mmCIF file of C-alpha atoms and ligand atoms in Angstrom:
data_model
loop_
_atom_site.group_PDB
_atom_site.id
_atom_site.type_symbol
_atom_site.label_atom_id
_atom_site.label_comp_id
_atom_site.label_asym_id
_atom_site.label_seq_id
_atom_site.Cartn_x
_atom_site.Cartn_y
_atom_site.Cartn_z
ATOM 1 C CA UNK A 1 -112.043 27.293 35.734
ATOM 2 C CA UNK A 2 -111.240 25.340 38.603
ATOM 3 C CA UNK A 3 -108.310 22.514 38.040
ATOM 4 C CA UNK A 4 -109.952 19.065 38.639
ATOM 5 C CA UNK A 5 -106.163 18.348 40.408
ATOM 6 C CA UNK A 6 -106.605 20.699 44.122
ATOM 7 C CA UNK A 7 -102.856 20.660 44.323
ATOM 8 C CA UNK A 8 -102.779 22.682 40.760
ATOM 9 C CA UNK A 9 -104.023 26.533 41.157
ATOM 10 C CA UNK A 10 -106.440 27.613 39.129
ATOM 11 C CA UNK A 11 -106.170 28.177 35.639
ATOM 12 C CA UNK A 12 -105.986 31.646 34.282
ATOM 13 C CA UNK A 13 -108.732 33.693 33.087
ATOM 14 C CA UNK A 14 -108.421 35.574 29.665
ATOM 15 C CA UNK A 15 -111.206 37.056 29.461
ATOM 16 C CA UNK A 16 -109.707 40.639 28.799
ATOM 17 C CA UNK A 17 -107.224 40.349 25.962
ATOM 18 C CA UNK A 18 -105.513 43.658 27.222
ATOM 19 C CA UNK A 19 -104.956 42.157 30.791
ATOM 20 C CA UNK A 20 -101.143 42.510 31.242
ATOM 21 C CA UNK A 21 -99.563 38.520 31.520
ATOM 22 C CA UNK A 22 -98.477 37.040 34.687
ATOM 23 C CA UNK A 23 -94.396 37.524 34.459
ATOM 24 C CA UNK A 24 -93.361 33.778 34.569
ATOM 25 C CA UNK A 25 -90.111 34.941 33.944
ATOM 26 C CA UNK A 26 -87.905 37.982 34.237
ATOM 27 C CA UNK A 27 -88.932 41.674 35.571
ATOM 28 C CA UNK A 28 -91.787 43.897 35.047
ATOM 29 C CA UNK A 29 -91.619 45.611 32.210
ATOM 30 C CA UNK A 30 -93.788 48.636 31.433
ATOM 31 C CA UNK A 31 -93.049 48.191 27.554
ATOM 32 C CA UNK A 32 -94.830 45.439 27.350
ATOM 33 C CA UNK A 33 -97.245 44.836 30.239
ATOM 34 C CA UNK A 34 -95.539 41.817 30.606
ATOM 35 C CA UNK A 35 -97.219 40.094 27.989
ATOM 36 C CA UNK A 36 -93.317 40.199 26.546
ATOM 37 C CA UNK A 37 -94.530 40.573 22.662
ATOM 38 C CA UNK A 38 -95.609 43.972 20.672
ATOM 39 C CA UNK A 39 -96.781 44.916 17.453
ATOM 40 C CA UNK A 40 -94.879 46.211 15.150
ATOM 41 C CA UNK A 41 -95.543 48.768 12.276
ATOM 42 C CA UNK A 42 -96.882 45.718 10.164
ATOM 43 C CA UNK A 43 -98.962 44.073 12.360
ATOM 44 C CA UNK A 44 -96.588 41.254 13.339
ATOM 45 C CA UNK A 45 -95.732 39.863 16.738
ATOM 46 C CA UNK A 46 -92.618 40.676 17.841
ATOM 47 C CA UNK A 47 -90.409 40.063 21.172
ATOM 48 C CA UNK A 48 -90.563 42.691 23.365
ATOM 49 C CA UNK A 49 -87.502 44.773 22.650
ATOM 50 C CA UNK A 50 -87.137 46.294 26.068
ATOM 51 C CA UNK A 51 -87.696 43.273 28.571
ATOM 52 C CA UNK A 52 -86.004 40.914 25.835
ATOM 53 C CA UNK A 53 -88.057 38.170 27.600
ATOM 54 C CA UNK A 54 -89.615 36.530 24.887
ATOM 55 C CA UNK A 55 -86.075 36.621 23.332
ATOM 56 C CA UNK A 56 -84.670 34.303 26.194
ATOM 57 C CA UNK A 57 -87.694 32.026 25.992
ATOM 58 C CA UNK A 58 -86.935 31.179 22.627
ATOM 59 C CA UNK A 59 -83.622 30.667 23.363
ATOM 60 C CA UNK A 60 -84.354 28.144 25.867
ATOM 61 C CA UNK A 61 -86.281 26.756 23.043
ATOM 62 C CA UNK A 62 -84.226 26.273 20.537
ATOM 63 C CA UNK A 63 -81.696 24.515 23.423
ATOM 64 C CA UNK A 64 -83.820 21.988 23.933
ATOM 65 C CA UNK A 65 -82.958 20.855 20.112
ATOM 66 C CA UNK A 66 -79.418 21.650 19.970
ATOM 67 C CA UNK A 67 -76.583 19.565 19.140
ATOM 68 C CA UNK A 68 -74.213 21.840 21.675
ATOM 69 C CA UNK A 69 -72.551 19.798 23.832
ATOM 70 C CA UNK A 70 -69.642 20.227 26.648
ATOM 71 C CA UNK A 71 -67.079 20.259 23.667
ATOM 72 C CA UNK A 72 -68.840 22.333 21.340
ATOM 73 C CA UNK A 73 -69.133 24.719 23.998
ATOM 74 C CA UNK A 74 -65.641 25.419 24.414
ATOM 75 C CA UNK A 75 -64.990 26.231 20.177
ATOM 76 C CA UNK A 76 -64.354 29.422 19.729
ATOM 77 C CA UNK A 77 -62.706 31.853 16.859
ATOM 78 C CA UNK A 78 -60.047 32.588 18.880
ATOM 79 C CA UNK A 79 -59.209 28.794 19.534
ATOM 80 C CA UNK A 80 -59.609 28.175 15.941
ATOM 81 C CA UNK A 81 -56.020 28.038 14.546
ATOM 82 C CA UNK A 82 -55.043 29.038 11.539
ATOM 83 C CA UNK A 83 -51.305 29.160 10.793
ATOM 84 C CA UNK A 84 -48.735 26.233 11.636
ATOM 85 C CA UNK A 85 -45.042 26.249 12.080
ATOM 86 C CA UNK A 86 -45.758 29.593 11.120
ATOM 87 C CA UNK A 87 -46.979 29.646 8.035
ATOM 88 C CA UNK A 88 -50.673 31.304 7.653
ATOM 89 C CA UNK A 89 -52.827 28.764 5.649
ATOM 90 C CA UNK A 90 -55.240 30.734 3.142
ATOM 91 C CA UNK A 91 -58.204 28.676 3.232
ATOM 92 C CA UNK A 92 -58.781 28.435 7.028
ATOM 93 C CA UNK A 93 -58.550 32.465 7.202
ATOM 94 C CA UNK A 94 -60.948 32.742 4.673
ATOM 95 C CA UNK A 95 -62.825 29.511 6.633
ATOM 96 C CA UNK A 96 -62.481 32.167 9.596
ATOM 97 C CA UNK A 97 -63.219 35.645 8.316
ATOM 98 C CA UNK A 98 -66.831 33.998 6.936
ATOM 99 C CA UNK A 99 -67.707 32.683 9.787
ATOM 100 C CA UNK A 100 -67.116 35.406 12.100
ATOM 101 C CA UNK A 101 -68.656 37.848 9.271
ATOM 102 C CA UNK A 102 -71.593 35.495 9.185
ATOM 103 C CA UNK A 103 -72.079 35.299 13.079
ATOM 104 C CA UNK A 104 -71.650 39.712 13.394
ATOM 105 C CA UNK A 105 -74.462 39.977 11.059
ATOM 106 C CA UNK A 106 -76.503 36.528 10.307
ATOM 107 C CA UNK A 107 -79.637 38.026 9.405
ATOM 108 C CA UNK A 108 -80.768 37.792 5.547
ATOM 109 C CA UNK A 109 -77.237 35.239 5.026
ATOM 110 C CA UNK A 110 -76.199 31.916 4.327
ATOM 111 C CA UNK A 111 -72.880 30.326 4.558
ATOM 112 C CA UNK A 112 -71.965 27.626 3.410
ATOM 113 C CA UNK A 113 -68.902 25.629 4.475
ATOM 114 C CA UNK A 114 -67.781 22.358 2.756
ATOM 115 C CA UNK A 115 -64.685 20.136 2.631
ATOM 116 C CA UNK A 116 -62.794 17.175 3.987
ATOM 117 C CA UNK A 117 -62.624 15.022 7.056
ATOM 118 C CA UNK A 118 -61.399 17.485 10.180
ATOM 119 C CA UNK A 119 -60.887 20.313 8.040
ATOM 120 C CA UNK A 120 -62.534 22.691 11.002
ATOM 121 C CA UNK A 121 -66.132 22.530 9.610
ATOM 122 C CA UNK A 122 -68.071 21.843 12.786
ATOM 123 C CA UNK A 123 -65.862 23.912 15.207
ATOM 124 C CA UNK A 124 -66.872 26.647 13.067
ATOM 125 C CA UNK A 125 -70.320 25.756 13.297
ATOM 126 C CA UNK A 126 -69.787 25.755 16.944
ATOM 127 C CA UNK A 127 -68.212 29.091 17.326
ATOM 128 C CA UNK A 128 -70.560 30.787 15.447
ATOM 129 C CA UNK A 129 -73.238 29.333 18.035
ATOM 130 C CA UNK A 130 -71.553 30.302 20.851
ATOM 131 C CA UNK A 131 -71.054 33.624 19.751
ATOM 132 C CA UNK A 132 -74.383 34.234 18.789
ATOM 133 C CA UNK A 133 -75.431 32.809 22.141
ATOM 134 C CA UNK A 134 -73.526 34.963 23.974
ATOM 135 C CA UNK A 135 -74.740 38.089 22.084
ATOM 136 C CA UNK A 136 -78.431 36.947 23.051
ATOM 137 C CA UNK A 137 -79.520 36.071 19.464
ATOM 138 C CA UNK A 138 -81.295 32.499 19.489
ATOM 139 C CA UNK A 139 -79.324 30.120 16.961
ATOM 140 C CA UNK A 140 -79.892 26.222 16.184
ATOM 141 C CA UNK A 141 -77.015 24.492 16.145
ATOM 142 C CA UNK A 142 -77.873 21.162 14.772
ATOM 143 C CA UNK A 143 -76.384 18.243 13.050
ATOM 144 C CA UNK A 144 -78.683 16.931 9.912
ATOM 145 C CA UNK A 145 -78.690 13.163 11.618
ATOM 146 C CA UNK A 146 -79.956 14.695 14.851
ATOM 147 C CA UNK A 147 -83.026 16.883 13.150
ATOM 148 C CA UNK A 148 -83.661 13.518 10.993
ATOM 149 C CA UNK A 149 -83.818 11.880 14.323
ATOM 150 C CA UNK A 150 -85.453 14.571 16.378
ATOM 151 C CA UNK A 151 -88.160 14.363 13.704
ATOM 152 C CA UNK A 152 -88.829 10.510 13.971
ATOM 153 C CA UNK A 153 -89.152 11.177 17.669
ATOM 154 C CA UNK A 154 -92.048 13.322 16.604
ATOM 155 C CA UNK A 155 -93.568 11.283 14.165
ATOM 156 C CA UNK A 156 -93.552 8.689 17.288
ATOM 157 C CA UNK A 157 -95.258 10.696 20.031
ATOM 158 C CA UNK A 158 -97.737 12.221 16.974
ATOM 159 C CA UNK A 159 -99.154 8.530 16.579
ATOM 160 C CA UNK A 160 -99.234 8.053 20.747
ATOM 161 C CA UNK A 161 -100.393 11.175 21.601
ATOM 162 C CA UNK A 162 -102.231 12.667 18.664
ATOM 163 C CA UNK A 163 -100.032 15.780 19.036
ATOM 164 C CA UNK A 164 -99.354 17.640 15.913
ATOM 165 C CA UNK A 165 -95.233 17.148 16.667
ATOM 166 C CA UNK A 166 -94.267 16.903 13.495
ATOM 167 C CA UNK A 167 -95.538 20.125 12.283
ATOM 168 C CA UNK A 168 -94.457 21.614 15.393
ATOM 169 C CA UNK A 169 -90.856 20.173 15.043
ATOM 170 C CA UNK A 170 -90.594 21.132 11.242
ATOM 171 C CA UNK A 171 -91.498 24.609 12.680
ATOM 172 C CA UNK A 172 -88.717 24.958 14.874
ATOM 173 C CA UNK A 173 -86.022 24.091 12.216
ATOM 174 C CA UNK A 174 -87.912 26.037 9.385
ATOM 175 C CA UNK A 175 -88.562 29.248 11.331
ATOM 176 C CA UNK A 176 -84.992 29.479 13.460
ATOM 177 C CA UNK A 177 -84.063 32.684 14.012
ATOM 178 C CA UNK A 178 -80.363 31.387 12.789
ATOM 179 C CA UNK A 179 -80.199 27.388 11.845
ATOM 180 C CA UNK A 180 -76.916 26.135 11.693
ATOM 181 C CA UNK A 181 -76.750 22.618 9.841
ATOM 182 C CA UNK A 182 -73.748 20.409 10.235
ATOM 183 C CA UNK A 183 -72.666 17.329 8.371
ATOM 184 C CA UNK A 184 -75.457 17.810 6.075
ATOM 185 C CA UNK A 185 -74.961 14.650 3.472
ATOM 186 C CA UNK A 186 -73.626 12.600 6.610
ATOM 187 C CA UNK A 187 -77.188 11.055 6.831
ATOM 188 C CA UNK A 188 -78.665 8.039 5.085
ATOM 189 C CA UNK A 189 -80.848 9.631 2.544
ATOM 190 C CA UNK A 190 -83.903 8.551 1.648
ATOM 191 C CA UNK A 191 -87.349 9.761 -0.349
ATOM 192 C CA UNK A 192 -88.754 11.287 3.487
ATOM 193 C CA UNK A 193 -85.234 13.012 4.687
ATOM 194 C CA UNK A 194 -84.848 14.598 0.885
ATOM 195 C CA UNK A 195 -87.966 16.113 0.709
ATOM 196 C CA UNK A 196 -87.901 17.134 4.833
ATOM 197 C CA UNK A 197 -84.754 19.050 3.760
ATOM 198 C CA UNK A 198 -86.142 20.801 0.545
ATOM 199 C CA UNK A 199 -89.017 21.706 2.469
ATOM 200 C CA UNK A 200 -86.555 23.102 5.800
ATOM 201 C CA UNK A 201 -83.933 24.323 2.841
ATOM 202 C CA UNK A 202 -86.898 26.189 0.569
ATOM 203 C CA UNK A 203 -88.826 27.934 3.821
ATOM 204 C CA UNK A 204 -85.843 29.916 4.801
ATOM 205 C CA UNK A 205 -84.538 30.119 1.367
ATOM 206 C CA UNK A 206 -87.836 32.245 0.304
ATOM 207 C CA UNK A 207 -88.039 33.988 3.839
ATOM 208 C CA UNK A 208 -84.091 34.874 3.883
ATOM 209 C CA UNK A 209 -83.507 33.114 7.227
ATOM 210 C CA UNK A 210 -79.984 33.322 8.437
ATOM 211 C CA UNK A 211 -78.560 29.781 7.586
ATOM 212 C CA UNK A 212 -75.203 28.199 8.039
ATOM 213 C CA UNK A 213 -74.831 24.909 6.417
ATOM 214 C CA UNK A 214 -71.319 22.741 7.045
ATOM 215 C CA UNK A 215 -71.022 19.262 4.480
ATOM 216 C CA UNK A 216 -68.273 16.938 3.176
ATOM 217 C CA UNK A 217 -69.937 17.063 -0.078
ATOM 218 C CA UNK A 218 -69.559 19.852 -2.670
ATOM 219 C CA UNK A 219 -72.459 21.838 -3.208
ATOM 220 C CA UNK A 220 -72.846 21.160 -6.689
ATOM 221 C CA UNK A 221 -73.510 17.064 -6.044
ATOM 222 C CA UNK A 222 -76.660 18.170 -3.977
ATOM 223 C CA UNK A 223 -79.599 17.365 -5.336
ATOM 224 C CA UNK A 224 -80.423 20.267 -7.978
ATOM 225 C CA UNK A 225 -82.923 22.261 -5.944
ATOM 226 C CA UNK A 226 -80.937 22.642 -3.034
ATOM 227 C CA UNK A 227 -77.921 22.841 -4.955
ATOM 228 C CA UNK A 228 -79.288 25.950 -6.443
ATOM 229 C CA UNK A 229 -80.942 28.098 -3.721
ATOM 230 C CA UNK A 230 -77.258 26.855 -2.049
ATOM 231 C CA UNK A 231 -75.303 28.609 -4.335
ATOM 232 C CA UNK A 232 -77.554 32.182 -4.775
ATOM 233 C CA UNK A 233 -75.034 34.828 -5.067
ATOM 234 C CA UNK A 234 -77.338 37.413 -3.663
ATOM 235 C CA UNK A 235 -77.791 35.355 -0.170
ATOM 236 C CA UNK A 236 -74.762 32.972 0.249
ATOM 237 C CA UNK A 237 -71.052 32.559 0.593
ATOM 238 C CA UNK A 238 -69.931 29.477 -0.203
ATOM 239 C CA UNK A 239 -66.704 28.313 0.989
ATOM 240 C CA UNK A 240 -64.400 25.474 0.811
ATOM 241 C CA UNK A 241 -62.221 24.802 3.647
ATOM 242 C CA UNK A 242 -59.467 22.765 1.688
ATOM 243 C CA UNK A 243 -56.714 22.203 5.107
ATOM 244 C CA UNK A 244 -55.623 18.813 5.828
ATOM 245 C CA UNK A 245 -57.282 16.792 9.041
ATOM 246 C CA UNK A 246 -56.510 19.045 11.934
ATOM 247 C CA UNK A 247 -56.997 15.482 13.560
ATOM 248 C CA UNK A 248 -53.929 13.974 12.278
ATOM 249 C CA UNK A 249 -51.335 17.119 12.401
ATOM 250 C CA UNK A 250 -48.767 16.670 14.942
ATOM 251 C CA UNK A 251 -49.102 17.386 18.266
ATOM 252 C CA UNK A 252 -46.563 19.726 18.354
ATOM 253 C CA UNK A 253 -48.485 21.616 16.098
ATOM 254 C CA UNK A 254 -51.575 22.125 17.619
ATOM 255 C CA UNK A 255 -50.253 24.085 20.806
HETATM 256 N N1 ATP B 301 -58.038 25.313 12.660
HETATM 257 C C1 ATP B 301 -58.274 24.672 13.806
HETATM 258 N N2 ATP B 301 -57.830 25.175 14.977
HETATM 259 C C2 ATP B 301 -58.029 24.514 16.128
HETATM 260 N N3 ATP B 301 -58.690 23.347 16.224
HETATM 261 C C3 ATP B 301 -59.153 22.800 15.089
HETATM 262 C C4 ATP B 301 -58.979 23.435 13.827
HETATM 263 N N4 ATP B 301 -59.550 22.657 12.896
HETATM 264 C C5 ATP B 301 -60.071 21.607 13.534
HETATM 265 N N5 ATP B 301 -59.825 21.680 14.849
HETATM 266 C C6 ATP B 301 -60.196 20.688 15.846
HETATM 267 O O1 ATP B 301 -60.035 19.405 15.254
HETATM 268 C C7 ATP B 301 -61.132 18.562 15.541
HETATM 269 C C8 ATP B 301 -61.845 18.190 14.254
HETATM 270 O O2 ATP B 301 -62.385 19.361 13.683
HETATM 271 P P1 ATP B 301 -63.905 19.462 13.219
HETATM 272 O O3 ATP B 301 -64.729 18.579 14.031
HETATM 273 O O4 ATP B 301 -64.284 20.902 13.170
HETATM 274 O O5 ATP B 301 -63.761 18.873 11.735
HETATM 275 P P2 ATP B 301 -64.860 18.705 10.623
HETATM 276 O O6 ATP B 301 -64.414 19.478 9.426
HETATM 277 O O7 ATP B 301 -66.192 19.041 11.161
HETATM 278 O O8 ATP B 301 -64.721 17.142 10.306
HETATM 279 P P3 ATP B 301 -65.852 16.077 9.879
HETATM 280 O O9 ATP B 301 -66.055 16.277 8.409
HETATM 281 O O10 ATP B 301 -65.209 14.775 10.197
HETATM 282 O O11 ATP B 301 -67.076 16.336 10.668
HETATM 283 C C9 ATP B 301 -61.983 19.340 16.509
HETATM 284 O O12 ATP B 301 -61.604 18.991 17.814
HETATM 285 C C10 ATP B 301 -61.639 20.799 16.242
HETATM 286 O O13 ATP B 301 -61.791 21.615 17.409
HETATM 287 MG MG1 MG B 302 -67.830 17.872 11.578
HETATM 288 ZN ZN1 ZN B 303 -91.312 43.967 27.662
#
């Protein structure tokens, strides 16, 4: 079909379903054909394991969401202290050991890390992006007022456009390979953002999606539903991070 734009070339024909793809990104790959997904044993669409394509696409995805930013970037396990003047403090090893445990293996996992004002919650959250970025696994790191408000945005192209955004959006945060959720609690709740996040909590609750959730508020004052699937033994480590505000230690203890 001929573009009615002359500067655009000409659409694609799909006529054969076996025809190998056009690579719009990356190299040939004789897995594949290029069309960067394959079967597997059940049926089910998966990314090309060889070219890893498919796997960088959504990757570059999921960016276009995140909450990552110049800082974030730079919080790592390694920069994440945890003994001063010292003396080890307990609860930020344990703090530490999840987290990297949860970002070697995410799949089939939730963690969930809760506690006060600058206790290290969202560096965490930020270190277990990174390293999950760097290993080539596509993670979400998101904070719950930015997914509220990337949401709206969707409800307001929907009405201008007609696009189905919303679905599309709830999509992305319901079907992340890894979600990471911080300051969930830190938004105004209302009827719409409660039942957005039972619906986004429940997918990847039944589907065992890799989830790490970071909060100020203990588990147990969430609403019961999510309090529950929250606090299932078989899928998720809960842990409080109980140090004082790493904001308001001394300087001389934070070199
Ligand atoms: N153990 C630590 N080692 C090094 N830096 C830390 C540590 N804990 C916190 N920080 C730093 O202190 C600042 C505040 O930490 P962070 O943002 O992770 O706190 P938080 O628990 O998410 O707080 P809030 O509840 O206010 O969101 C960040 O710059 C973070 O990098
Ligand atoms: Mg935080
Ligand atoms: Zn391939």
């Amino acid at each position: 079909m001929r573009h009615p734009d002359p500067n655009v070339a000409d659409a694609p024909v799909r006529s054969d379903p076996d025809a190998p793809v056009e690579p719009r990104d990356g190299e040939d790959c004789d897995y594949c054909g290029n069309k960067r997904f394959v079967l597997d044993a059940q049926g089910n669409l998966k990314p090309c394991p060889k070219c890893d394509t498919a796997q960088r696409w959504k990757l570059a995805s999921l960016a276009s969401f995140s909450s990552r930013n110049a800082f974030s970037s730079k919080q790592t396990f390694v920069n994440f202290k945890t003994s001063f003047s010292g003396v080890e403090d307990e609860t930020l090893v344990d703090c530490l050991e999840s987290a990297e445990a949860f970002a070697n293996n995410p799949y089939g996992r939730w963690l969930v890390i809760w506690g006060e004002r600058g206790s290290g919650k969202s560096h965490l959250c930020a270190a277990v992006d990174n390293h999950l970025t760097q290993a080539g696994i596509p993670s979400l790191f998101i904070t719950m007022p930015d997914l509220l408000a990337s949401l709206r945005e969707a409800i307001e192209l929907q009405s201008n456009t007609e696009q189905e955004s919303f679905t599309g959006r709830m999509n992305v945060f319901k079907t992340a390979p890894v979600l990471i959720i911080d300051d969930l609690g830190a938004e105004t709740s209302s009827p719409w953002s409660d039942s957005v996040l039972f619906e986004i909590l429940d997918y990847r609750y039944r589907n065992r999606l890799a989830t790490m959730i970071a909060t100020n508020v203990n588990p147990d004052d969430f609403d019961y539903r999510i309090a529950s699937r929250m606090q299932d033994t078989e899928l998720s480590t809960v842990i409080e991070n109980a140090a004082p505000d790493y904001r308001r230690r001394p300087l001389s203890e934070k070199r």
